[in-house]
Amino acid sequence: MPQTSFAPVIFGNEPGSFPHSVLAERHPAIIRQVRDAFPFGPRQHRALDELLRSCTEGTVGPLPADAPDGDSWQEWGLADWAGRSWYDVPWLWSESYFYRRLLDAVGWFGPGAWRGIDPFRPFKRAELDAPETDAELAALDALPGLPEEERARALLHGSLWGNRADLGFRLSAEGAEAREAAPALVADDSAALWSLLPPDGSATLVLVADNAGRELVPDLLLIAHLLAEGRAARAVLHVKPYPYYVSDATTADVVDALHRLRTAPGTAGEYARVLWSAMADGRLAVRAHAFSCAPLPYERMPDDLRAEFAAATLTVLKGDLNYRRLVGDRLWPPTTPFQETTACFPGPVATLRTLKSDVITGLSAATVSALVTAEDRRWRTSGTHALIQVDLK
């Protein structure tokens, strides 16, 4: 962390704050939604009811004694935070642990028939199969007639704004997708991003995905374009090792998205063939590292992941959670230089993010002044603003 690391860590114990609303409103809504989406038996219903009581009235409890990742969670903070109110532990940790407990409640880690069943899959599939997805894929047919630079820019912005399809965000921000995105970008380092990916066929791209469904599809389309046009010789797509944050992408979601593209006509289907071929010959690989579900900032990443990011020409981190983990989940002054807060990252890094939490760095004083004058603090959390930020190292 930079010298300005005195910026306070975000907690959820301030009534009226965005983190407080997530803990008090979004998490209970997610429990009810998951409960209603599956024909769970009495054990799951009891466990979900207990988690709901714990979240709303109780304290952070332990994992089962036989939890396969119990030792890891002890090291990640459970030893410190158990017994405290969910509101009185760091928000990043509290959110992450909620999803871990939810998976335990539905039997994801257990020995029974519900082992490995994604509790968020119905919502992810509904999004992939929605008419809006058809329209977005059909719009790709306008790309082949454009110069490569314009196609690349369109797909980059598709990946950026695809983040507004985040299912968890929509639970507490009804109608967010229908709002105008203007002012579209509060920071735009896209020129620096493209400088790292010239069309010479030499770059290695790592893209750390965020959400499944209608966000993962444009991420895959961007990767397909970069491979097809020689802006990347090889790409690695990082996803979550298990369901997380309602809509975060797993390997199964990658498969679903690829099948969705393969069944689409026109340009979308052509991109699917590029991706399918690239996976077959190793130019595109999928990774699911355990650290992706850790409640920790990237400054605490393990050595093997640090080595992979260090070797990449560029690592692109998608979405709000990855941004919080990159710069630290703190109330930074918005003008804190982005490069200071990313000093811990071992190689060139870019972030594509629509703003859905209070964390923000790297804005100019003029931009902050204009945003504060035009709106209240909700510009940080409404999903109507976005950024492309790059640390070239």
Short mmCIF file of C-alpha atoms in Angstrom, two decimals:
data_model
loop_
_atom_site.label_atom_id
_atom_site.label_comp_id
_atom_site.label_asym_id
_atom_site.label_seq_id
_atom_site.Cartn_x
_atom_site.Cartn_y
_atom_site.Cartn_z
CA MET A 1 0.00 0.00 0.00
CA PRO A 2 1.16 3.57 -0.69
CA GLN A 3 1.98 6.23 1.86
CA THR A 4 -1.68 7.26 1.81
CA SER A 5 -2.69 3.89 3.27
CA PHE A 6 -4.10 5.79 6.23
CA ALA A 7 -7.30 5.87 4.18
CA PRO A 8 -9.81 4.01 6.34
CA VAL A 9 -10.78 0.43 5.61
CA ILE A 10 -14.46 0.19 4.65
CA PHE A 11 -16.85 -1.38 7.17
CA GLY A 12 -20.58 -1.90 6.87
CA ASN A 13 -21.54 -0.42 10.24
CA GLU A 14 -22.59 3.05 9.07
CA PRO A 15 -26.40 3.13 8.67
CA GLY A 16 -27.38 4.57 5.32
CA SER A 17 -24.06 3.70 3.70
CA PHE A 18 -23.81 1.50 0.62
CA PRO A 19 -21.95 -1.32 2.44
CA HIS A 20 -24.58 -1.29 5.19
CA SER A 21 -27.36 -1.66 2.60
CA VAL A 22 -25.57 -4.63 1.03
CA LEU A 23 -25.36 -6.43 4.36
CA ALA A 24 -28.82 -5.45 5.58
CA GLU A 25 -30.79 -5.73 2.33
CA ARG A 26 -28.92 -7.45 -0.48
CA HIS A 27 -27.65 -10.47 1.42
CA PRO A 28 -31.07 -11.37 2.90
CA ALA A 29 -32.61 -10.92 -0.58
CA ILE A 30 -30.05 -13.30 -2.05
CA ILE A 31 -30.78 -15.94 0.58
CA ARG A 32 -34.50 -15.75 -0.17
CA GLN A 33 -33.91 -15.82 -3.92
CA VAL A 34 -31.69 -18.91 -3.72
CA ARG A 35 -34.14 -20.63 -1.35
CA ASP A 36 -37.02 -20.07 -3.80
CA ALA A 37 -35.05 -21.17 -6.89
CA PHE A 38 -34.40 -24.78 -5.84
CA PRO A 39 -36.43 -27.66 -4.40
CA PHE A 40 -34.18 -27.86 -1.38
CA GLY A 41 -34.88 -30.27 1.46
CA PRO A 42 -35.30 -29.56 5.17
CA ARG A 43 -31.56 -29.48 5.89
CA GLN A 44 -30.91 -26.73 3.36
CA HIS A 45 -33.95 -24.76 4.49
CA ARG A 46 -32.80 -24.89 8.10
CA ALA A 47 -29.27 -23.85 7.14
CA LEU A 48 -30.49 -20.95 4.98
CA ASP A 49 -32.82 -19.77 7.74
CA GLU A 50 -29.96 -19.89 10.22
CA LEU A 51 -27.70 -17.92 7.85
CA LEU A 52 -30.44 -15.32 7.43
CA ARG A 53 -30.76 -14.95 11.20
CA SER A 54 -27.00 -14.76 11.56
CA CYS A 55 -26.69 -12.04 8.92
CA THR A 56 -29.52 -9.88 10.21
CA GLU A 57 -29.36 -10.37 13.96
CA GLY A 58 -26.31 -12.39 14.88
CA THR A 59 -22.56 -12.62 14.58
CA VAL A 60 -19.98 -14.22 12.33
CA GLY A 61 -19.94 -17.94 13.06
CA PRO A 62 -17.39 -20.68 12.34
CA LEU A 63 -17.24 -23.04 9.39
CA PRO A 64 -17.98 -26.72 9.95
CA ALA A 65 -15.10 -28.61 11.53
CA ASP A 66 -14.62 -30.66 8.35
CA ALA A 67 -14.67 -27.68 5.96
CA PRO A 68 -12.05 -28.37 3.26
CA ASP A 69 -10.87 -24.77 3.35
CA GLY A 70 -11.24 -24.25 7.08
CA ASP A 71 -7.54 -23.69 7.71
CA SER A 72 -7.36 -21.17 4.88
CA TRP A 73 -10.27 -19.16 6.27
CA GLN A 74 -8.69 -19.17 9.71
CA GLU A 75 -5.59 -17.61 8.16
CA TRP A 76 -7.71 -15.22 6.09
CA GLY A 77 -9.27 -13.64 9.16
CA LEU A 78 -11.88 -15.96 10.64
CA ALA A 79 -9.74 -16.37 13.73
CA ASP A 80 -9.95 -12.59 14.24
CA TRP A 81 -13.53 -11.85 13.22
CA ALA A 82 -15.56 -14.82 14.51
CA GLY A 83 -18.05 -13.72 17.15
CA ARG A 84 -18.30 -10.14 15.87
CA SER A 85 -21.26 -8.58 14.13
CA TRP A 86 -21.20 -8.89 10.35
CA TYR A 87 -21.28 -5.09 10.30
CA ASP A 88 -18.19 -4.73 12.48
CA VAL A 89 -15.69 -6.56 10.30
CA PRO A 90 -14.12 -5.21 7.08
CA TRP A 91 -16.75 -5.13 4.34
CA LEU A 92 -14.67 -7.03 1.77
CA TRP A 93 -14.18 -9.84 4.28
CA SER A 94 -17.80 -9.83 5.38
CA GLU A 95 -19.12 -10.07 1.83
CA SER A 96 -16.75 -12.87 0.89
CA TYR A 97 -17.51 -14.90 3.99
CA PHE A 98 -21.25 -14.52 3.43
CA TYR A 99 -20.96 -16.27 0.06
CA ARG A 100 -18.78 -18.99 1.53
CA ARG A 101 -21.39 -19.62 4.23
CA LEU A 102 -24.19 -19.60 1.65
CA LEU A 103 -22.47 -22.35 -0.33
CA ASP A 104 -22.10 -24.36 2.83
CA ALA A 105 -25.80 -23.91 3.60
CA VAL A 106 -26.93 -25.30 0.23
CA GLY A 107 -24.54 -28.26 0.37
CA TRP A 108 -21.96 -27.24 -2.23
CA PHE A 109 -19.08 -28.66 -0.17
CA GLY A 110 -21.02 -31.52 1.40
CA PRO A 111 -21.08 -35.24 0.60
CA GLY A 112 -24.72 -35.37 -0.54
CA ALA A 113 -26.56 -35.00 -3.84
CA TRP A 114 -26.36 -31.19 -3.78
CA ARG A 115 -22.58 -31.20 -3.81
CA GLY A 116 -21.28 -28.91 -6.55
CA ILE A 117 -24.69 -27.54 -7.57
CA ASP A 118 -24.36 -23.83 -8.37
CA PRO A 119 -27.10 -22.01 -6.40
CA PHE A 120 -26.92 -19.09 -8.81
CA ARG A 121 -27.09 -21.08 -12.04
CA PRO A 122 -30.80 -20.42 -12.80
CA PHE A 123 -30.20 -16.67 -12.75
CA LYS A 124 -27.06 -16.92 -14.87
CA ARG A 125 -28.80 -19.11 -17.45
CA ALA A 126 -31.84 -16.82 -17.60
CA GLU A 127 -29.55 -13.92 -18.39
CA LEU A 128 -27.73 -15.80 -21.15
CA ASP A 129 -31.04 -16.82 -22.71
CA ALA A 130 -32.65 -13.36 -22.45
CA PRO A 131 -33.79 -11.47 -25.58
CA GLU A 132 -31.33 -8.72 -24.67
CA THR A 133 -28.49 -11.17 -25.24
CA ASP A 134 -29.85 -12.00 -28.70
CA ALA A 135 -29.91 -8.30 -29.55
CA GLU A 136 -26.37 -7.75 -28.31
CA LEU A 137 -25.03 -10.69 -30.32
CA ALA A 138 -26.88 -9.57 -33.45
CA ALA A 139 -25.29 -6.12 -33.13
CA LEU A 140 -21.88 -7.74 -33.66
CA ASP A 141 -22.72 -8.15 -37.35
CA ALA A 142 -21.97 -4.45 -37.81
CA LEU A 143 -18.33 -4.92 -36.77
CA PRO A 144 -16.69 -6.63 -39.80
CA GLY A 145 -17.01 -3.52 -41.96
CA LEU A 146 -15.20 -1.31 -39.48
CA PRO A 147 -11.44 -0.65 -39.25
CA GLU A 148 -9.68 -2.86 -36.71
CA GLU A 149 -9.13 0.03 -34.29
CA GLU A 150 -12.85 0.78 -34.21
CA ARG A 151 -13.75 -2.88 -33.76
CA ALA A 152 -11.26 -3.17 -30.91
CA ARG A 153 -12.63 -0.07 -29.24
CA ALA A 154 -16.23 -1.28 -29.57
CA LEU A 155 -15.39 -4.65 -28.02
CA LEU A 156 -13.36 -3.05 -25.24
CA HIS A 157 -16.32 -0.85 -24.32
CA GLY A 158 -18.64 -3.82 -24.61
CA SER A 159 -16.51 -5.62 -22.04
CA LEU A 160 -16.41 -2.53 -19.84
CA TRP A 161 -20.14 -1.79 -19.83
CA GLY A 162 -21.09 -5.46 -19.77
CA ASN A 163 -20.38 -5.17 -16.06
CA ARG A 164 -23.77 -3.52 -15.64
CA ALA A 165 -25.30 -6.95 -16.19
CA ASP A 166 -24.09 -7.90 -12.68
CA LEU A 167 -26.97 -9.85 -11.08
CA GLY A 168 -26.05 -9.06 -7.49
CA PHE A 169 -25.93 -5.36 -8.26
CA ARG A 170 -29.41 -5.40 -9.80
CA LEU A 171 -30.90 -6.90 -6.63
CA SER A 172 -30.38 -3.56 -4.88
CA ALA A 173 -30.34 -1.19 -7.87
CA GLU A 174 -33.52 -1.93 -9.77
CA GLY A 175 -33.47 -0.48 -13.25
CA ALA A 176 -29.76 0.35 -13.24
CA GLU A 177 -29.30 -0.91 -16.79
CA ALA A 178 -31.93 1.47 -18.12
CA ARG A 179 -30.14 4.57 -16.84
CA GLU A 180 -27.98 6.70 -19.02
CA ALA A 181 -24.29 5.93 -18.68
CA ALA A 182 -23.22 9.57 -19.13
CA PRO A 183 -20.79 10.87 -18.22
CA ALA A 184 -19.58 7.58 -19.63
CA LEU A 185 -16.01 7.47 -18.34
CA VAL A 186 -14.58 9.18 -15.29
CA ALA A 187 -11.10 7.97 -16.32
CA ASP A 188 -9.96 6.65 -19.69
CA ASP A 189 -6.48 5.16 -20.10
CA SER A 190 -7.46 3.09 -23.13
CA ALA A 191 -4.59 4.49 -25.21
CA ALA A 192 -2.14 3.12 -22.66
CA LEU A 193 -3.95 -0.22 -22.71
CA TRP A 194 -3.68 -0.52 -26.48
CA SER A 195 0.00 0.48 -26.36
CA LEU A 196 0.65 -2.78 -24.50
CA LEU A 197 -1.24 -4.86 -27.10
CA PRO A 198 0.14 -3.90 -30.52
CA PRO A 199 -0.88 -6.17 -33.43
CA ASP A 200 2.51 -7.90 -33.62
CA GLY A 201 1.39 -11.26 -32.22
CA SER A 202 3.71 -11.25 -29.22
CA ALA A 203 1.60 -10.31 -26.19
CA THR A 204 0.39 -12.58 -23.40
CA LEU A 205 -2.90 -11.37 -22.00
CA VAL A 206 -4.35 -12.37 -18.65
CA LEU A 207 -7.98 -11.39 -18.11
CA VAL A 208 -9.40 -11.87 -14.63
CA ALA A 209 -13.13 -12.19 -15.17
CA ASP A 210 -15.87 -10.84 -12.97
CA ASN A 211 -19.45 -11.83 -13.80
CA ALA A 212 -20.96 -14.61 -15.88
CA GLY A 213 -23.81 -14.25 -18.38
CA ARG A 214 -24.07 -11.02 -20.32
CA GLU A 215 -20.76 -9.76 -18.96
CA LEU A 216 -18.69 -12.85 -19.63
CA VAL A 217 -19.87 -13.00 -23.25
CA PRO A 218 -18.33 -9.61 -24.18
CA ASP A 219 -15.19 -10.54 -22.26
CA LEU A 220 -14.87 -13.63 -24.46
CA LEU A 221 -15.59 -11.58 -27.57
CA LEU A 222 -12.79 -9.16 -26.66
CA ILE A 223 -10.37 -12.06 -26.16
CA ALA A 224 -11.43 -13.56 -29.50
CA HIS A 225 -10.74 -10.29 -31.28
CA LEU A 226 -7.33 -9.85 -29.66
CA LEU A 227 -6.31 -13.37 -30.65
CA ALA A 228 -7.69 -13.12 -34.18
CA GLU A 229 -6.04 -9.77 -34.86
CA GLY A 230 -2.66 -10.68 -33.40
CA ARG A 231 -2.92 -8.28 -30.47
CA ALA A 232 -2.40 -11.30 -28.23
CA ALA A 233 -0.52 -14.49 -29.01
CA ARG A 234 -1.93 -16.19 -25.94
CA ALA A 235 -4.64 -15.42 -23.40
CA VAL A 236 -5.42 -16.78 -19.95
CA LEU A 237 -8.91 -16.31 -18.53
CA HIS A 238 -9.13 -16.44 -14.74
CA VAL A 239 -12.47 -17.42 -13.23
CA LYS A 240 -13.68 -18.40 -9.76
CA PRO A 241 -13.12 -21.96 -8.51
CA TYR A 242 -16.65 -22.03 -7.08
CA PRO A 243 -19.80 -19.86 -7.26
CA TYR A 244 -19.25 -16.51 -5.65
CA TYR A 245 -20.92 -13.09 -5.39
CA VAL A 246 -24.15 -14.29 -7.11
CA SER A 247 -22.96 -13.98 -10.69
CA ASP A 248 -19.18 -14.37 -10.68
CA ALA A 249 -17.95 -16.55 -13.52
CA THR A 250 -16.81 -20.14 -13.04
CA THR A 251 -15.48 -22.63 -15.60
CA ALA A 252 -19.02 -23.97 -16.07
CA ASP A 253 -20.16 -20.45 -16.93
CA VAL A 254 -17.41 -20.18 -19.54
CA VAL A 255 -18.69 -23.39 -21.13
CA ASP A 256 -22.27 -22.08 -21.10
CA ALA A 257 -21.20 -18.79 -22.66
CA LEU A 258 -19.23 -20.55 -25.39
CA HIS A 259 -22.18 -22.77 -26.23
CA ARG A 260 -24.40 -19.69 -26.34
CA LEU A 261 -22.03 -18.07 -28.83
CA ARG A 262 -21.72 -21.24 -30.91
CA THR A 263 -25.48 -21.32 -31.47
CA ALA A 264 -25.60 -17.68 -32.57
CA PRO A 265 -25.54 -16.78 -36.26
CA GLY A 266 -23.22 -14.36 -37.99
CA THR A 267 -20.24 -12.69 -36.36
CA ALA A 268 -21.00 -14.06 -32.89
CA GLY A 269 -20.72 -17.63 -34.16
CA GLU A 270 -17.48 -16.80 -35.95
CA TYR A 271 -15.99 -15.47 -32.72
CA ALA A 272 -17.10 -18.68 -31.00
CA ARG A 273 -15.11 -20.71 -33.52
CA VAL A 274 -12.03 -18.58 -32.84
CA LEU A 275 -12.37 -19.20 -29.10
CA TRP A 276 -13.08 -22.92 -29.45
CA SER A 277 -10.03 -23.38 -31.67
CA ALA A 278 -7.84 -21.29 -29.37
CA MET A 279 -8.78 -23.43 -26.38
CA ALA A 280 -8.06 -26.60 -28.35
CA ASP A 281 -4.54 -25.52 -29.33
CA GLY A 282 -3.64 -23.83 -26.05
CA ARG A 283 -3.72 -20.20 -27.13
CA LEU A 284 -6.58 -19.66 -24.67
CA ALA A 285 -6.48 -21.27 -21.24
CA VAL A 286 -8.86 -21.10 -18.30
CA ARG A 287 -7.60 -20.90 -14.73
CA ALA A 288 -9.50 -21.14 -11.44
CA HIS A 289 -7.10 -20.18 -8.65
CA ALA A 290 -8.18 -20.53 -5.00
CA PHE A 291 -7.04 -16.96 -4.29
CA SER A 292 -9.85 -15.71 -6.53
CA CYS A 293 -12.26 -16.43 -3.67
CA ALA A 294 -10.04 -15.16 -0.86
CA PRO A 295 -11.26 -12.11 1.10
CA LEU A 296 -7.89 -10.46 0.58
CA PRO A 297 -6.32 -7.69 -1.51
CA TYR A 298 -4.01 -8.58 -4.37
CA GLU A 299 -1.02 -7.38 -2.37
CA ARG A 300 -1.38 -10.67 -0.46
CA MET A 301 -1.52 -12.93 -3.50
CA PRO A 302 0.49 -16.17 -3.36
CA ASP A 303 3.80 -16.52 -5.15
CA ASP A 304 2.55 -18.67 -8.03
CA LEU A 305 -0.12 -16.15 -8.96
CA ARG A 306 2.32 -13.28 -8.59
CA ALA A 307 4.69 -15.02 -11.00
CA GLU A 308 1.93 -15.51 -13.57
CA PHE A 309 0.88 -11.86 -13.45
CA ALA A 310 4.52 -10.73 -13.58
CA ALA A 311 5.11 -12.74 -16.77
CA ALA A 312 2.05 -11.35 -18.59
CA THR A 313 2.32 -8.50 -21.05
CA LEU A 314 -0.88 -7.14 -19.53
CA THR A 315 -3.31 -8.28 -16.87
CA VAL A 316 -6.85 -6.93 -17.20
CA LEU A 317 -8.95 -7.00 -14.04
CA LYS A 318 -12.68 -6.84 -14.66
CA GLY A 319 -15.30 -5.40 -12.39
CA ASP A 320 -15.80 -3.80 -9.04
CA LEU A 321 -14.62 -6.56 -6.72
CA ASN A 322 -11.32 -6.97 -8.55
CA TYR A 323 -10.83 -3.21 -8.36
CA ARG A 324 -11.41 -3.22 -4.61
CA ARG A 325 -8.94 -6.07 -4.21
CA LEU A 326 -6.38 -4.30 -6.41
CA VAL A 327 -6.29 -0.86 -4.77
CA GLY A 328 -7.48 -1.89 -1.30
CA ASP A 329 -11.05 -1.66 0.00
CA ARG A 330 -10.55 1.77 1.53
CA LEU A 331 -12.12 5.21 1.38
CA TRP A 332 -9.31 6.73 -0.66
CA PRO A 333 -9.40 10.39 -1.57
CA PRO A 334 -10.58 10.07 -5.21
CA THR A 335 -7.54 11.95 -6.49
CA THR A 336 -5.11 9.43 -4.95
CA PRO A 337 -2.95 8.36 -7.91
CA PHE A 338 -4.02 4.97 -9.27
CA GLN A 339 -0.38 3.99 -9.77
CA GLU A 340 0.31 4.48 -6.07
CA THR A 341 -2.46 2.14 -5.00
CA THR A 342 -1.39 -0.53 -7.52
CA ALA A 343 2.28 -0.54 -6.57
CA CYS A 344 1.91 -4.05 -5.14
CA PHE A 345 0.89 -5.54 -8.48
CA PRO A 346 3.80 -7.35 -10.15
CA GLY A 347 3.23 -6.34 -13.77
CA PRO A 348 1.32 -4.00 -16.08
CA VAL A 349 -2.33 -3.96 -15.03
CA ALA A 350 -5.53 -2.47 -16.41
CA THR A 351 -8.95 -2.24 -14.83
CA LEU A 352 -12.29 -2.20 -16.64
CA ARG A 353 -14.92 -1.28 -14.09
CA THR A 354 -18.36 0.22 -13.74
CA LEU A 355 -18.58 1.95 -10.38
CA LYS A 356 -20.63 0.00 -7.83
CA SER A 357 -18.88 0.70 -4.54
CA ASP A 358 -17.34 3.65 -2.73
CA VAL A 359 -13.74 2.78 -3.63
CA ILE A 360 -12.22 5.07 -6.25
CA THR A 361 -8.73 6.34 -7.09
CA GLY A 362 -6.99 8.09 -9.95
CA LEU A 363 -9.54 10.81 -10.75
CA SER A 364 -8.61 14.35 -11.64
CA ALA A 365 -9.68 17.13 -9.30
CA ALA A 366 -11.81 18.61 -12.09
CA THR A 367 -13.64 15.31 -12.62
CA VAL A 368 -14.32 14.91 -8.91
CA SER A 369 -15.60 18.48 -8.69
CA ALA A 370 -17.94 17.98 -11.63
CA LEU A 371 -19.29 14.71 -10.23
CA VAL A 372 -19.82 16.07 -6.74
CA THR A 373 -21.51 19.18 -8.12
CA ALA A 374 -23.81 17.22 -10.41
CA GLU A 375 -24.78 14.42 -8.03
CA ASP A 376 -24.60 13.16 -4.49
CA ARG A 377 -22.35 10.32 -3.43
CA ARG A 378 -24.35 7.77 -5.44
CA TRP A 379 -22.15 8.37 -8.48
CA ARG A 380 -19.73 5.98 -6.80
CA THR A 381 -22.24 3.14 -6.50
CA SER A 382 -25.01 3.54 -9.09
CA GLY A 383 -23.33 1.77 -12.01
CA THR A 384 -23.86 4.78 -14.25
CA HIS A 385 -20.15 5.67 -14.40
CA ALA A 386 -17.17 3.63 -15.50
CA LEU A 387 -13.41 3.77 -15.83
CA ILE A 388 -10.50 2.33 -17.74
CA GLN A 389 -7.31 2.73 -15.72
CA VAL A 390 -3.83 1.42 -16.51
CA ASP A 391 -0.60 1.12 -14.57
CA LEU A 392 2.16 0.59 -17.13
CA LYS A 393 4.77 -0.08 -14.42
#
